[in-house]
Short mmCIF file of C-alpha atoms in Angstrom, two decimals:
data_model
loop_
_atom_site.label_atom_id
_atom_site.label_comp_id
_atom_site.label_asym_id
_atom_site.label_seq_id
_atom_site.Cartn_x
_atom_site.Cartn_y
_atom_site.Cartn_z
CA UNK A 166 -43.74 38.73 124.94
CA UNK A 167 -44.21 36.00 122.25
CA UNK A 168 -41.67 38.11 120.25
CA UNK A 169 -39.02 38.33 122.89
CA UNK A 170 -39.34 34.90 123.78
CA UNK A 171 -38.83 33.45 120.11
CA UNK A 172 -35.35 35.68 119.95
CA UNK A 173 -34.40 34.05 123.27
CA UNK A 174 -35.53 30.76 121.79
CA UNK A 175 -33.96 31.21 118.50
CA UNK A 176 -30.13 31.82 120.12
CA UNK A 177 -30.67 28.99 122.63
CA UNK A 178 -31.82 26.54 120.14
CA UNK A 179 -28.98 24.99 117.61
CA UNK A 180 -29.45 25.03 113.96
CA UNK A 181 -30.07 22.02 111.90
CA UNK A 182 -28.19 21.49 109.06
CA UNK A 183 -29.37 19.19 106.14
CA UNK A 184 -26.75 17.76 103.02
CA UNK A 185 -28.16 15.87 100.51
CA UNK A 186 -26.79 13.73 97.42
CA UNK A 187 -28.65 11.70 94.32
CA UNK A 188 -27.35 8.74 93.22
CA UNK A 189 -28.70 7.23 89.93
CA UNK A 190 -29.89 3.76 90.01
CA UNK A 191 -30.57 2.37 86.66
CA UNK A 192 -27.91 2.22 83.69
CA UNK A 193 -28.66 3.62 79.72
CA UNK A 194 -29.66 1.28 77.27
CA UNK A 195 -29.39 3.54 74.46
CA UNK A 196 -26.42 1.03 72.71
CA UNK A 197 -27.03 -1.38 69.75
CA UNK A 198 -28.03 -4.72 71.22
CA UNK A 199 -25.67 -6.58 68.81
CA UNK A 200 -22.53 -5.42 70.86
CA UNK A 201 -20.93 -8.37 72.55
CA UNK A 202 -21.08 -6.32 75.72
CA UNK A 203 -24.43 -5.62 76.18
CA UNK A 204 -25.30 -9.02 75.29
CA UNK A 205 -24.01 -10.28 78.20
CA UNK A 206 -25.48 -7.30 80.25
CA UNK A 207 -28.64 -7.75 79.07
CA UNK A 208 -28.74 -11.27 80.01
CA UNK A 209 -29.88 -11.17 83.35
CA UNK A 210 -30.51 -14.41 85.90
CA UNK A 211 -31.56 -13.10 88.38
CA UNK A 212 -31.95 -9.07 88.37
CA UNK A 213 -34.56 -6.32 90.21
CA UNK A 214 -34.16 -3.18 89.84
CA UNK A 215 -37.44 -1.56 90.67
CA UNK A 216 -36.77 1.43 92.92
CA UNK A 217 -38.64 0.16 95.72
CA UNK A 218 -35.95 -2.64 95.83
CA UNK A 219 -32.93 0.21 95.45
CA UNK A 220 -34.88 2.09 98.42
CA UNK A 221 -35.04 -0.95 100.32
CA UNK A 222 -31.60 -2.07 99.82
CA UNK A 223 -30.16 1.34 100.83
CA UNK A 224 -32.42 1.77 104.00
CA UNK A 225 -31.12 -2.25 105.12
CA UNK A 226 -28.93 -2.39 108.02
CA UNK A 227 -26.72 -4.24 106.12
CA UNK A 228 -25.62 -1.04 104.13
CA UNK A 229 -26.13 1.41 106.56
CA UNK A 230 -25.52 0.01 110.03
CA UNK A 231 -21.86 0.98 109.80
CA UNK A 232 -22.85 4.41 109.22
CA UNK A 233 -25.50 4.19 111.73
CA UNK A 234 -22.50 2.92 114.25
CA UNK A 235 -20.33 5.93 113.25
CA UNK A 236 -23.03 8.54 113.70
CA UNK A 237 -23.88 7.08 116.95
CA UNK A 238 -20.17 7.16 117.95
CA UNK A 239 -19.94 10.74 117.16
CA UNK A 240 -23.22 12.14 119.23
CA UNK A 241 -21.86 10.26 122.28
CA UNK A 242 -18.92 11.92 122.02
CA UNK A 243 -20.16 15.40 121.35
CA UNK A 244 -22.08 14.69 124.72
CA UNK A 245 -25.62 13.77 123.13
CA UNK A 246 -27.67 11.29 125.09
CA UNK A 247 -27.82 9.11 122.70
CA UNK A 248 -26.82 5.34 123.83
CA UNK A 249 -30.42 3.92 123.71
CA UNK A 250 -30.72 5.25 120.13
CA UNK A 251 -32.08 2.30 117.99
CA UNK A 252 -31.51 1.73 114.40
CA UNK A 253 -34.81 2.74 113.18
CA UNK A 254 -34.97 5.96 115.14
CA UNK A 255 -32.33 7.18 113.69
CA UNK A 256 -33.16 6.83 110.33
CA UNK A 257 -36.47 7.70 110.28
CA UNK A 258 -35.23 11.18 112.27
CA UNK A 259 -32.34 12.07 110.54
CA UNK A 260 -32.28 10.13 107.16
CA UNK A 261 -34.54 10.77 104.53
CA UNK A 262 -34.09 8.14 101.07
CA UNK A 263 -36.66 9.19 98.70
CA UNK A 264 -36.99 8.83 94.85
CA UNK A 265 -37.42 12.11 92.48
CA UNK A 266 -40.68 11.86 91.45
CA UNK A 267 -40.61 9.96 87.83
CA UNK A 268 -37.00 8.86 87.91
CA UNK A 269 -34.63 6.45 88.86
CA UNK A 270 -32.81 9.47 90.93
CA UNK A 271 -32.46 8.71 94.38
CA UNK A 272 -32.21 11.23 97.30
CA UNK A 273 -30.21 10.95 100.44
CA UNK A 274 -30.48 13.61 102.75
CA UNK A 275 -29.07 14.27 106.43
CA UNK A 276 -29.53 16.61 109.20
CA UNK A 277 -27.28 17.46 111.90
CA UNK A 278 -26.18 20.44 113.95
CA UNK A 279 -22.69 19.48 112.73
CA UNK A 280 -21.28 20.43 109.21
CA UNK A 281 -18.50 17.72 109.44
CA UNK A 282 -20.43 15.66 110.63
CA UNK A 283 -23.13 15.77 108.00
CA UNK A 284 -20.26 15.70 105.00
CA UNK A 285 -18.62 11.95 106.72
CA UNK A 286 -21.74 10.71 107.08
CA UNK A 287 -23.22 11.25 103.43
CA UNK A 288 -19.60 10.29 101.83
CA UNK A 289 -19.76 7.46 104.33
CA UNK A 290 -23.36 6.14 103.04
CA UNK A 291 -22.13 6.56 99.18
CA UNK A 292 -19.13 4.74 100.17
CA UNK A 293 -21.33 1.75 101.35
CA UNK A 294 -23.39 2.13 98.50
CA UNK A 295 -21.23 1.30 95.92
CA UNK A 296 -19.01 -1.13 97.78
CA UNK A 297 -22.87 -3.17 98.28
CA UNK A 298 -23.16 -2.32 94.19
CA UNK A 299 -20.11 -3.42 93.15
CA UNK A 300 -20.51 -6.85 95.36
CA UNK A 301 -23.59 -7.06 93.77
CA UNK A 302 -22.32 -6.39 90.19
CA UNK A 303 -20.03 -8.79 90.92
CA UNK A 304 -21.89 -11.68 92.04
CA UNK A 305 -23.89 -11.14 88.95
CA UNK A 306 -21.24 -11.62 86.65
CA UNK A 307 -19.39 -14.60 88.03
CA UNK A 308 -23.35 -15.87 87.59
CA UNK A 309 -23.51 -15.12 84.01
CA UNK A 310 -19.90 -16.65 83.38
CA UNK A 311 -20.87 -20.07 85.17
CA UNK A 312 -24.39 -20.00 83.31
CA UNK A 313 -22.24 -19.41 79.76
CA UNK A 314 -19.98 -21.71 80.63
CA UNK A 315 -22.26 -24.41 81.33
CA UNK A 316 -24.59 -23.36 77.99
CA UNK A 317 -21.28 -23.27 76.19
CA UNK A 318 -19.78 -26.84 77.37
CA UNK A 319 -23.67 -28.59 76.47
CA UNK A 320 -23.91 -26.97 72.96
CA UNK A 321 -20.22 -28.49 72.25
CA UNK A 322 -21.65 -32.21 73.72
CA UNK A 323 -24.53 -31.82 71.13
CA UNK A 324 -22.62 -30.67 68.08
CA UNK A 325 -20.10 -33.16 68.49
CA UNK A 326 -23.61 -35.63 68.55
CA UNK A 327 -24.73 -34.14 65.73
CA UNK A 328 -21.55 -34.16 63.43
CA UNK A 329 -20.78 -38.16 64.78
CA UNK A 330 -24.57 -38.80 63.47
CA UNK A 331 -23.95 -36.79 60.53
CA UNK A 332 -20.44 -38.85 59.99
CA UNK A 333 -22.89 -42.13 60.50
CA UNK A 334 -25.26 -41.19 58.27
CA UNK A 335 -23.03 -39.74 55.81
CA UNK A 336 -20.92 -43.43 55.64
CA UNK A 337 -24.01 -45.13 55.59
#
């Protein structure tokens, strides 16, 4: 009986399908620290990038709330009940954002019964990903360029001090 009714449950009940992609979260540092260019990526105002932080900003509805929009678009049309869905639900039921143990890896993986559904949604999620880590990026940089900027135009107000009291002294 239990065998019979495992085959009827195993043709009734869908199969889940899970697709998965890493992203890496942290950048070498393997080059010398004289180059120019890694001078002014190494000099960081403002920067985190612990993992927890790059789990957290991944899981935020700010990232993923489009995607969470689309997904929930896509069940109601299928014919899913799924209009009361919250935010949070969903992710912790079909989402799971995990670090490889050790690494700055990250792991996104995501079930569905649908195939097409499952590729959208994880090209979707790296597509918000790096538009957030570009933004990000970019924010940074326009902050270095003001902070050099400003560091640049004081040092020139203090040489020019120093060479008129060197000018001074030198007369006097």
């Amino acid at each position: 009986i239990s065998t019979a009714a495992g085959l009827i449950y195993s043709y009734i009940e869908k199969p889940i399908y899970k697709g998965s992609f890493q992203i890496v979260t942290s950048e070498k540092k393997g080059s010398p620290a004289f180059n120019n260019e890694n001078l002014l990526l190494n000099l960081s105002l403002n920067q985190d990038s612990s993992n927890k932080t790059q789990k957290f900003i991944l899981q935020s509805p700010s990232v993923l709330k489009p995607v969470f929009n689309f997904a929930k678009t896509n069940y109601i049309k299928r014919g899913e009940k799924k209009e009361n869905l919250s935010y949070k639900g969903w992710l912790k039921d079909t989402l799971k954002i995990d670090f490889e143990r050790g690494t700055d890896v990250l792991n996104i993986e995501f079930k569905d019964s649908n195939k097409t559904l499952i590729i959208k949604v994880l090209n979707l999620i790296s597509e918000k990903y790096q538009n957030y880590s570009s933004n990000l990026k970019k924010k940074d940089f326009i902050k270095r360029e003001t902070y050099l900027a400003k560091q640049r135009n004081e040092l020139y107000l203090k040489s020019k001090k120093s060479l008129k009291e060197f000018n001074n002294f030198s007369i006097n």
